[in-house]
Amino acid sequence: MTGYDLEEDPSIGRVVLTEHQIRERVAELGARITADYRGRAPVLVAVLKGAAVFVSDLARAIELPVEIDFMAVSSYGSSTRTSGVVRLLKDLDSDITGRHVLVVEDIVDSGLTLNYLRRNLRARNPASLEVCALLVREGADPTELDIRYTGHRIPSDFVIGYGLDVGERYRNLPFIAVYAGDRASGRNPPDPAANA
Ligand code: IMP
Ligand code: MG
């Protein structure tokens, strides 16, 4: 049950990652994080709203006493995208000073959101600061962006499902698919940056 009649929704395009593929990759990431953070109690900082689904599965794949906290940010549309304007909408509840922080993101596209978060969180003097992104856009350089854990690299298509939305819809799809657009209105996929 997906809550969508897939046959009837032409906006749900080609499946990029099946539910099974996501589950396997999340388990692998969880195992690596468990090994890397052995003996420590990391704080998973998930970026709302997109990473909410991913962090709930990832946290259960980590066999350590993790804490989960949330931040919400918004980045502005194409005109401001390159200017680096990211706004903090919701801050963490907890103090991360001296803690091992793992930022959990749904997708890293331009890296703008991630760079903002990294600067913002580093200023609070965590013991360590790493990033786990389920999806990283091809073209984005994971080395330059310093993403420790990457789930999958995906092409430039706008994608939906497993937390990722278009206008708040499709977050509950258990798989990730290309957004095929609203054919009825002929609209194109939205600018990802306006949709963090
Ligand atoms: P960045 O700041 O350009 O890296 O954008 C990251 C944010 O844009 C993500 O956290 C998502 O919320 C959003 N985003 C980017 N690409 C997509 C997509 O294909 N589908 C849904 N949201 C996206
Ligand atoms: Mg997001």
PDB file of C-alpha atoms and ligand atoms in Angstrom:
ATOM      1  CA  MET A   1       0.000   0.000   0.000  1.00  0.00           C
ATOM      2  CA  THR A   2       1.480   3.315  -1.004  1.00  0.00           C
ATOM      3  CA  GLY A   3      -1.510   5.578  -0.649  1.00  0.00           C
ATOM      4  CA  TYR A   4      -1.198   6.278  -4.359  1.00  0.00           C
ATOM      5  CA  ASP A   5      -2.680   4.551  -7.290  1.00  0.00           C
ATOM      6  CA  LEU A   6       0.535   4.344  -9.255  1.00  0.00           C
ATOM      7  CA  GLU A   7      -1.265   3.418 -12.440  1.00  0.00           C
ATOM      8  CA  GLU A   8      -3.388   6.518 -12.094  1.00  0.00           C
ATOM      9  CA  ASP A   9      -0.715   9.072 -11.162  1.00  0.00           C
ATOM     10  CA  PRO A  10       1.297   9.993 -14.239  1.00  0.00           C
ATOM     11  CA  SER A  11       3.513  12.277 -12.146  1.00  0.00           C
ATOM     12  CA  ILE A  12       5.238   9.257 -10.634  1.00  0.00           C
ATOM     13  CA  GLY A  13       7.872   8.395 -13.190  1.00  0.00           C
ATOM     14  CA  ARG A  14      10.654   5.847 -13.455  1.00  0.00           C
ATOM     15  CA  VAL A  15      11.611   4.207 -10.172  1.00  0.00           C
ATOM     16  CA  VAL A  16      15.172   5.166  -9.241  1.00  0.00           C
ATOM     17  CA  LEU A  17      15.420   3.104  -6.055  1.00  0.00           C
ATOM     18  CA  THR A  18      13.028   0.382  -5.030  1.00  0.00           C
ATOM     19  CA  GLU A  19      11.894  -0.122  -1.466  1.00  0.00           C
ATOM     20  CA  HIS A  20      14.145  -3.171  -1.301  1.00  0.00           C
ATOM     21  CA  GLN A  21      17.210  -1.301  -2.613  1.00  0.00           C
ATOM     22  CA  ILE A  22      16.660   1.490  -0.094  1.00  0.00           C
ATOM     23  CA  ARG A  23      16.329  -0.996   2.763  1.00  0.00           C
ATOM     24  CA  GLU A  24      19.557  -2.770   1.805  1.00  0.00           C
ATOM     25  CA  ARG A  25      21.529   0.450   1.489  1.00  0.00           C
ATOM     26  CA  VAL A  26      20.198   1.842   4.775  1.00  0.00           C
ATOM     27  CA  ALA A  27      21.242  -1.395   6.493  1.00  0.00           C
ATOM     28  CA  GLU A  28      24.755  -1.064   5.024  1.00  0.00           C
ATOM     29  CA  LEU A  29      25.067   2.543   6.086  1.00  0.00           C
ATOM     30  CA  GLY A  30      23.820   1.649   9.567  1.00  0.00           C
ATOM     31  CA  ALA A  31      26.419  -1.112   9.862  1.00  0.00           C
ATOM     32  CA  ARG A  32      29.242   1.227   8.794  1.00  0.00           C
ATOM     33  CA  ILE A  33      28.137   3.938  11.198  1.00  0.00           C
ATOM     34  CA  THR A  34      27.833   1.383  13.994  1.00  0.00           C
ATOM     35  CA  ALA A  35      31.408   0.244  13.362  1.00  0.00           C
ATOM     36  CA  ASP A  36      32.822   3.751  12.973  1.00  0.00           C
ATOM     37  CA  TYR A  37      31.177   5.157  16.110  1.00  0.00           C
ATOM     38  CA  ARG A  38      31.711   2.107  18.322  1.00  0.00           C
ATOM     39  CA  GLY A  39      31.796   3.143  21.994  1.00  0.00           C
ATOM     40  CA  ARG A  40      30.268   6.550  21.280  1.00  0.00           C
ATOM     41  CA  ALA A  41      26.741   7.946  21.359  1.00  0.00           C
ATOM     42  CA  PRO A  42      26.319  10.076  18.237  1.00  0.00           C
ATOM     43  CA  VAL A  43      23.639  12.683  17.736  1.00  0.00           C
ATOM     44  CA  LEU A  44      21.839  12.278  14.434  1.00  0.00           C
ATOM     45  CA  VAL A  45      20.854  15.722  13.186  1.00  0.00           C
ATOM     46  CA  ALA A  46      18.193  15.217  10.551  1.00  0.00           C
ATOM     47  CA  VAL A  47      17.181  17.994   8.213  1.00  0.00           C
ATOM     48  CA  LEU A  48      13.421  18.496   8.074  1.00  0.00           C
ATOM     49  CA  LYS A  49      11.293  17.561   6.423  1.00  0.00           C
ATOM     50  CA  GLY A  50      12.886  15.439   3.732  1.00  0.00           C
ATOM     51  CA  ALA A  51      15.258  13.454   5.958  1.00  0.00           C
ATOM     52  CA  ALA A  52      12.579  12.488   8.498  1.00  0.00           C
ATOM     53  CA  VAL A  53      11.780   9.216   6.752  1.00  0.00           C
ATOM     54  CA  PHE A  54      15.425   8.309   6.156  1.00  0.00           C
ATOM     55  CA  VAL A  55      16.552   9.066   9.720  1.00  0.00           C
ATOM     56  CA  SER A  56      13.824   6.921  11.212  1.00  0.00           C
ATOM     57  CA  ASP A  57      15.055   3.911   9.260  1.00  0.00           C
ATOM     58  CA  LEU A  58      18.742   4.766   9.600  1.00  0.00           C
ATOM     59  CA  ALA A  59      18.534   5.205  13.377  1.00  0.00           C
ATOM     60  CA  ARG A  60      17.051   1.718  13.685  1.00  0.00           C
ATOM     61  CA  ALA A  61      19.896   0.312  11.590  1.00  0.00           C
ATOM     62  CA  ILE A  62      22.504   1.730  13.997  1.00  0.00           C
ATOM     63  CA  GLU A  63      23.301  -0.452  16.983  1.00  0.00           C
ATOM     64  CA  LEU A  64      24.455   2.343  19.264  1.00  0.00           C
ATOM     65  CA  PRO A  65      22.736   4.617  21.783  1.00  0.00           C
ATOM     66  CA  VAL A  66      21.995   7.377  19.264  1.00  0.00           C
ATOM     67  CA  GLU A  67      20.048  10.543  19.883  1.00  0.00           C
ATOM     68  CA  ILE A  68      17.915  12.123  17.174  1.00  0.00           C
ATOM     69  CA  ASP A  69      17.421  15.853  16.774  1.00  0.00           C
ATOM     70  CA  PHE A  70      16.001  17.966  13.975  1.00  0.00           C
ATOM     71  CA  MET A  71      16.770  21.186  12.179  1.00  0.00           C
ATOM     72  CA  ALA A  72      14.723  22.903   9.522  1.00  0.00           C
ATOM     73  CA  VAL A  73      16.146  25.247   6.947  1.00  0.00           C
ATOM     74  CA  SER A  74      14.852  26.851   3.819  1.00  0.00           C
ATOM     75  CA  SER A  75      16.837  27.903   0.835  1.00  0.00           C
ATOM     76  CA  TYR A  76      15.484  30.349  -1.643  1.00  0.00           C
ATOM     77  CA  GLY A  77      14.714  29.957  -5.324  1.00  0.00           C
ATOM     78  CA  SER A  78      16.965  30.140  -8.313  1.00  0.00           C
ATOM     79  CA  SER A  79      17.687  33.866  -8.077  1.00  0.00           C
ATOM     80  CA  THR A  80      19.215  33.585  -4.614  1.00  0.00           C
ATOM     81  CA  ARG A  81      20.449  30.040  -4.934  1.00  0.00           C
ATOM     82  CA  THR A  82      24.024  30.864  -5.708  1.00  0.00           C
ATOM     83  CA  SER A  83      24.160  33.678  -3.172  1.00  0.00           C
ATOM     84  CA  GLY A  84      24.072  31.100  -0.376  1.00  0.00           C
ATOM     85  CA  VAL A  85      20.948  32.376   1.329  1.00  0.00           C
ATOM     86  CA  VAL A  86      19.764  29.644   3.650  1.00  0.00           C
ATOM     87  CA  ARG A  87      17.499  30.481   6.545  1.00  0.00           C
ATOM     88  CA  LEU A  88      17.208  28.560   9.823  1.00  0.00           C
ATOM     89  CA  LEU A  89      13.546  27.759  10.505  1.00  0.00           C
ATOM     90  CA  LYS A  90      13.947  25.391  13.435  1.00  0.00           C
ATOM     91  CA  ASP A  91      17.008  24.930  15.598  1.00  0.00           C
ATOM     92  CA  LEU A  92      18.138  21.855  17.507  1.00  0.00           C
ATOM     93  CA  ASP A  93      16.619  21.156  20.900  1.00  0.00           C
ATOM     94  CA  SER A  94      19.886  19.836  22.294  1.00  0.00           C
ATOM     95  CA  ASP A  95      23.343  21.254  22.971  1.00  0.00           C
ATOM     96  CA  ILE A  96      25.843  19.507  20.695  1.00  0.00           C
ATOM     97  CA  THR A  97      29.011  20.921  22.273  1.00  0.00           C
ATOM     98  CA  GLY A  98      31.500  18.073  22.611  1.00  0.00           C
ATOM     99  CA  ARG A  99      29.139  15.612  20.905  1.00  0.00           C
ATOM    100  CA  HIS A 100      29.702  13.422  17.865  1.00  0.00           C
ATOM    101  CA  VAL A 101      27.287  14.874  15.330  1.00  0.00           C
ATOM    102  CA  LEU A 102      26.133  13.114  12.189  1.00  0.00           C
ATOM    103  CA  VAL A 103      24.059  15.270   9.852  1.00  0.00           C
ATOM    104  CA  VAL A 104      21.444  13.190   8.049  1.00  0.00           C
ATOM    105  CA  GLU A 105      20.239  14.559   4.716  1.00  0.00           C
ATOM    106  CA  ASP A 106      17.800  13.213   2.160  1.00  0.00           C
ATOM    107  CA  ILE A 107      19.572  14.646  -0.879  1.00  0.00           C
ATOM    108  CA  VAL A 108      22.527  16.887  -1.515  1.00  0.00           C
ATOM    109  CA  ASP A 109      22.033  18.802  -4.713  1.00  0.00           C
ATOM    110  CA  SER A 110      24.075  22.020  -4.971  1.00  0.00           C
ATOM    111  CA  GLY A 111      25.500  21.529  -1.495  1.00  0.00           C
ATOM    112  CA  LEU A 112      24.281  24.939  -0.409  1.00  0.00           C
ATOM    113  CA  THR A 113      22.125  23.626   2.417  1.00  0.00           C
ATOM    114  CA  LEU A 114      24.870  21.318   3.601  1.00  0.00           C
ATOM    115  CA  ASN A 115      27.510  24.029   3.630  1.00  0.00           C
ATOM    116  CA  TYR A 116      25.244  26.276   5.655  1.00  0.00           C
ATOM    117  CA  LEU A 117      24.533  23.491   8.147  1.00  0.00           C
ATOM    118  CA  ARG A 118      28.172  22.598   8.454  1.00  0.00           C
ATOM    119  CA  ARG A 119      29.198  26.173   9.224  1.00  0.00           C
ATOM    120  CA  ASN A 120      26.321  26.610  11.632  1.00  0.00           C
ATOM    121  CA  LEU A 121      26.971  23.361  13.520  1.00  0.00           C
ATOM    122  CA  ARG A 122      30.756  23.622  13.583  1.00  0.00           C
ATOM    123  CA  ALA A 123      30.443  26.949  15.413  1.00  0.00           C
ATOM    124  CA  ARG A 124      28.921  25.024  18.344  1.00  0.00           C
ATOM    125  CA  ASN A 125      32.129  23.012  18.816  1.00  0.00           C
ATOM    126  CA  PRO A 126      30.975  19.425  18.399  1.00  0.00           C
ATOM    127  CA  ALA A 127      33.603  16.708  19.052  1.00  0.00           C
ATOM    128  CA  SER A 128      33.130  15.616  15.434  1.00  0.00           C
ATOM    129  CA  LEU A 129      30.907  16.539  12.522  1.00  0.00           C
ATOM    130  CA  GLU A 130      30.145  14.164   9.653  1.00  0.00           C
ATOM    131  CA  VAL A 131      27.441  13.855   7.015  1.00  0.00           C
ATOM    132  CA  CYS A 132      25.284  10.964   5.843  1.00  0.00           C
ATOM    133  CA  ALA A 133      23.258  11.704   2.690  1.00  0.00           C
ATOM    134  CA  LEU A 134      20.924   9.134   1.208  1.00  0.00           C
ATOM    135  CA  LEU A 135      21.215  10.716  -2.228  1.00  0.00           C
ATOM    136  CA  VAL A 136      23.940  12.833  -3.778  1.00  0.00           C
ATOM    137  CA  ARG A 137      23.361  14.436  -7.136  1.00  0.00           C
ATOM    138  CA  GLU A 138      25.804  13.405  -9.844  1.00  0.00           C
ATOM    139  CA  GLY A 139      27.975  16.408 -10.493  1.00  0.00           C
ATOM    140  CA  ALA A 140      28.096  17.328  -6.816  1.00  0.00           C
ATOM    141  CA  ASP A 141      31.567  16.373  -5.628  1.00  0.00           C
ATOM    142  CA  PRO A 142      31.317  14.270  -2.427  1.00  0.00           C
ATOM    143  CA  THR A 143      34.981  14.855  -1.674  1.00  0.00           C
ATOM    144  CA  GLU A 144      34.676  18.591  -1.930  1.00  0.00           C
ATOM    145  CA  LEU A 145      31.415  18.468   0.016  1.00  0.00           C
ATOM    146  CA  ASP A 146      33.090  16.103   2.479  1.00  0.00           C
ATOM    147  CA  ILE A 147      30.208  13.652   2.693  1.00  0.00           C
ATOM    148  CA  ARG A 148      31.363  10.689   4.775  1.00  0.00           C
ATOM    149  CA  TYR A 149      28.420   8.399   4.028  1.00  0.00           C
ATOM    150  CA  THR A 150      26.651   8.429   0.664  1.00  0.00           C
ATOM    151  CA  GLY A 151      23.688   6.175  -0.113  1.00  0.00           C
ATOM    152  CA  HIS A 152      23.373   6.579  -3.854  1.00  0.00           C
ATOM    153  CA  ARG A 153      24.427   8.938  -6.618  1.00  0.00           C
ATOM    154  CA  ILE A 154      21.520  10.034  -8.780  1.00  0.00           C
ATOM    155  CA  PRO A 155      21.248  11.886 -12.094  1.00  0.00           C
ATOM    156  CA  SER A 156      19.799  15.334 -12.499  1.00  0.00           C
ATOM    157  CA  ASP A 157      16.113  14.354 -12.555  1.00  0.00           C
ATOM    158  CA  PHE A 158      13.960  15.740  -9.777  1.00  0.00           C
ATOM    159  CA  VAL A 159      12.993  12.810  -7.562  1.00  0.00           C
ATOM    160  CA  ILE A 160      10.156  12.098  -5.139  1.00  0.00           C
ATOM    161  CA  GLY A 161       9.337   9.585  -2.435  1.00  0.00           C
ATOM    162  CA  TYR A 162      10.884   8.287   0.779  1.00  0.00           C
ATOM    163  CA  GLY A 163      10.681  11.746   2.330  1.00  0.00           C
ATOM    164  CA  LEU A 164      11.222  13.770  -0.840  1.00  0.00           C
ATOM    165  CA  ASP A 165       8.321  15.892  -1.939  1.00  0.00           C
ATOM    166  CA  VAL A 166       6.826  18.111  -4.555  1.00  0.00           C
ATOM    167  CA  GLY A 167       4.651  20.671  -2.835  1.00  0.00           C
ATOM    168  CA  GLU A 168       4.511  18.438   0.274  1.00  0.00           C
ATOM    169  CA  ARG A 169       3.202  15.438  -1.665  1.00  0.00           C
ATOM    170  CA  TYR A 170       4.745  12.025  -2.285  1.00  0.00           C
ATOM    171  CA  ARG A 171       6.852  11.946   0.888  1.00  0.00           C
ATOM    172  CA  ASN A 172       5.119   8.689   1.851  1.00  0.00           C
ATOM    173  CA  LEU A 173       6.047   6.723  -1.258  1.00  0.00           C
ATOM    174  CA  PRO A 174       8.143   3.776  -0.011  1.00  0.00           C
ATOM    175  CA  PHE A 175      10.407   4.021  -3.081  1.00  0.00           C
ATOM    176  CA  ILE A 176      12.143   6.873  -4.926  1.00  0.00           C
ATOM    177  CA  ALA A 177      10.981   7.802  -8.406  1.00  0.00           C
ATOM    178  CA  VAL A 178      11.565  10.505 -10.963  1.00  0.00           C
ATOM    179  CA  TYR A 179       8.952  13.243 -10.816  1.00  0.00           C
ATOM    180  CA  ALA A 180       7.349  13.147 -14.219  1.00  0.00           C
ATOM    181  CA  GLY A 181       5.680  16.531 -13.806  1.00  0.00           C
ATOM    182  CA  ASP A 182       2.119  17.629 -13.697  1.00  0.00           C
ATOM    183  CA  ARG A 183       1.162  16.723 -17.229  1.00  0.00           C
ATOM    184  CA  ALA A 184      -2.298  18.153 -16.838  1.00  0.00           C
ATOM    185  CA  SER A 185      -0.956  21.669 -16.261  1.00  0.00           C
ATOM    186  CA  GLY A 186       2.256  21.179 -18.198  1.00  0.00           C
ATOM    187  CA  ARG A 187       4.296  22.471 -15.257  1.00  0.00           C
ATOM    188  CA  ASN A 188       7.937  21.541 -14.963  1.00  0.00           C
ATOM    189  CA  PRO A 189       9.475  20.097 -11.818  1.00  0.00           C
ATOM    190  CA  PRO A 190      10.074  22.808  -9.219  1.00  0.00           C
ATOM    191  CA  ASP A 191      13.439  24.261  -8.418  1.00  0.00           C
ATOM    192  CA  PRO A 192      14.920  21.874  -5.832  1.00  0.00           C
ATOM    193  CA  ALA A 193      16.448  24.726  -3.863  1.00  0.00           C
ATOM    194  CA  ALA A 194      13.042  26.231  -3.175  1.00  0.00           C
ATOM    195  CA  ASN A 195      11.921  22.964  -1.718  1.00  0.00           C
ATOM    196  CA  ALA A 196      14.294  22.100   1.101  1.00  0.00           C
TER     197      ALA A 196
HETATM  198  P1  IMP B   1      20.938  21.922  -2.041  1.00  0.00           P
HETATM  199  O1  IMP B   1      21.017  23.006  -1.007  1.00  0.00           O
HETATM  200  O2  IMP B   1      20.926  22.453  -3.438  1.00  0.00           O
HETATM  201  O3  IMP B   1      21.977  20.845  -1.859  1.00  0.00           O
HETATM  202  O4  IMP B   1      19.500  21.301  -1.918  1.00  0.00           O
HETATM  203  C1  IMP B   1      19.193  20.367  -0.956  1.00  0.00           C
HETATM  204  C2  IMP B   1      17.708  20.325  -0.672  1.00  0.00           C
HETATM  205  O5  IMP B   1      16.905  20.569  -1.849  1.00  0.00           O
HETATM  206  C3  IMP B   1      17.356  18.936  -0.218  1.00  0.00           C
HETATM  207  O6  IMP B   1      17.463  18.833   1.180  1.00  0.00           O
HETATM  208  C4  IMP B   1      15.943  18.746  -0.719  1.00  0.00           C
HETATM  209  O7  IMP B   1      15.023  19.168   0.262  1.00  0.00           O
HETATM  210  C5  IMP B   1      15.835  19.644  -1.920  1.00  0.00           C
HETATM  211  N1  IMP B   1      15.963  18.853  -3.150  1.00  0.00           N
HETATM  212  C6  IMP B   1      17.010  18.850  -4.004  1.00  0.00           C
HETATM  213  N2  IMP B   1      16.804  18.010  -5.017  1.00  0.00           N
HETATM  214  C7  IMP B   1      15.595  17.457  -4.810  1.00  0.00           C
HETATM  215  C8  IMP B   1      14.801  16.470  -5.536  1.00  0.00           C
HETATM  216  O8  IMP B   1      15.176  15.919  -6.587  1.00  0.00           O
HETATM  217  N3  IMP B   1      13.584  16.153  -4.984  1.00  0.00           N
HETATM  218  C9  IMP B   1      13.130  16.727  -3.835  1.00  0.00           C
HETATM  219  N4  IMP B   1      13.835  17.627  -3.130  1.00  0.00           N
HETATM  220  C10 IMP B   1      15.037  17.998  -3.619  1.00  0.00           C
HETATM  221 MG    MG B   2      15.818  18.608   2.529  1.00  0.00          MG
END
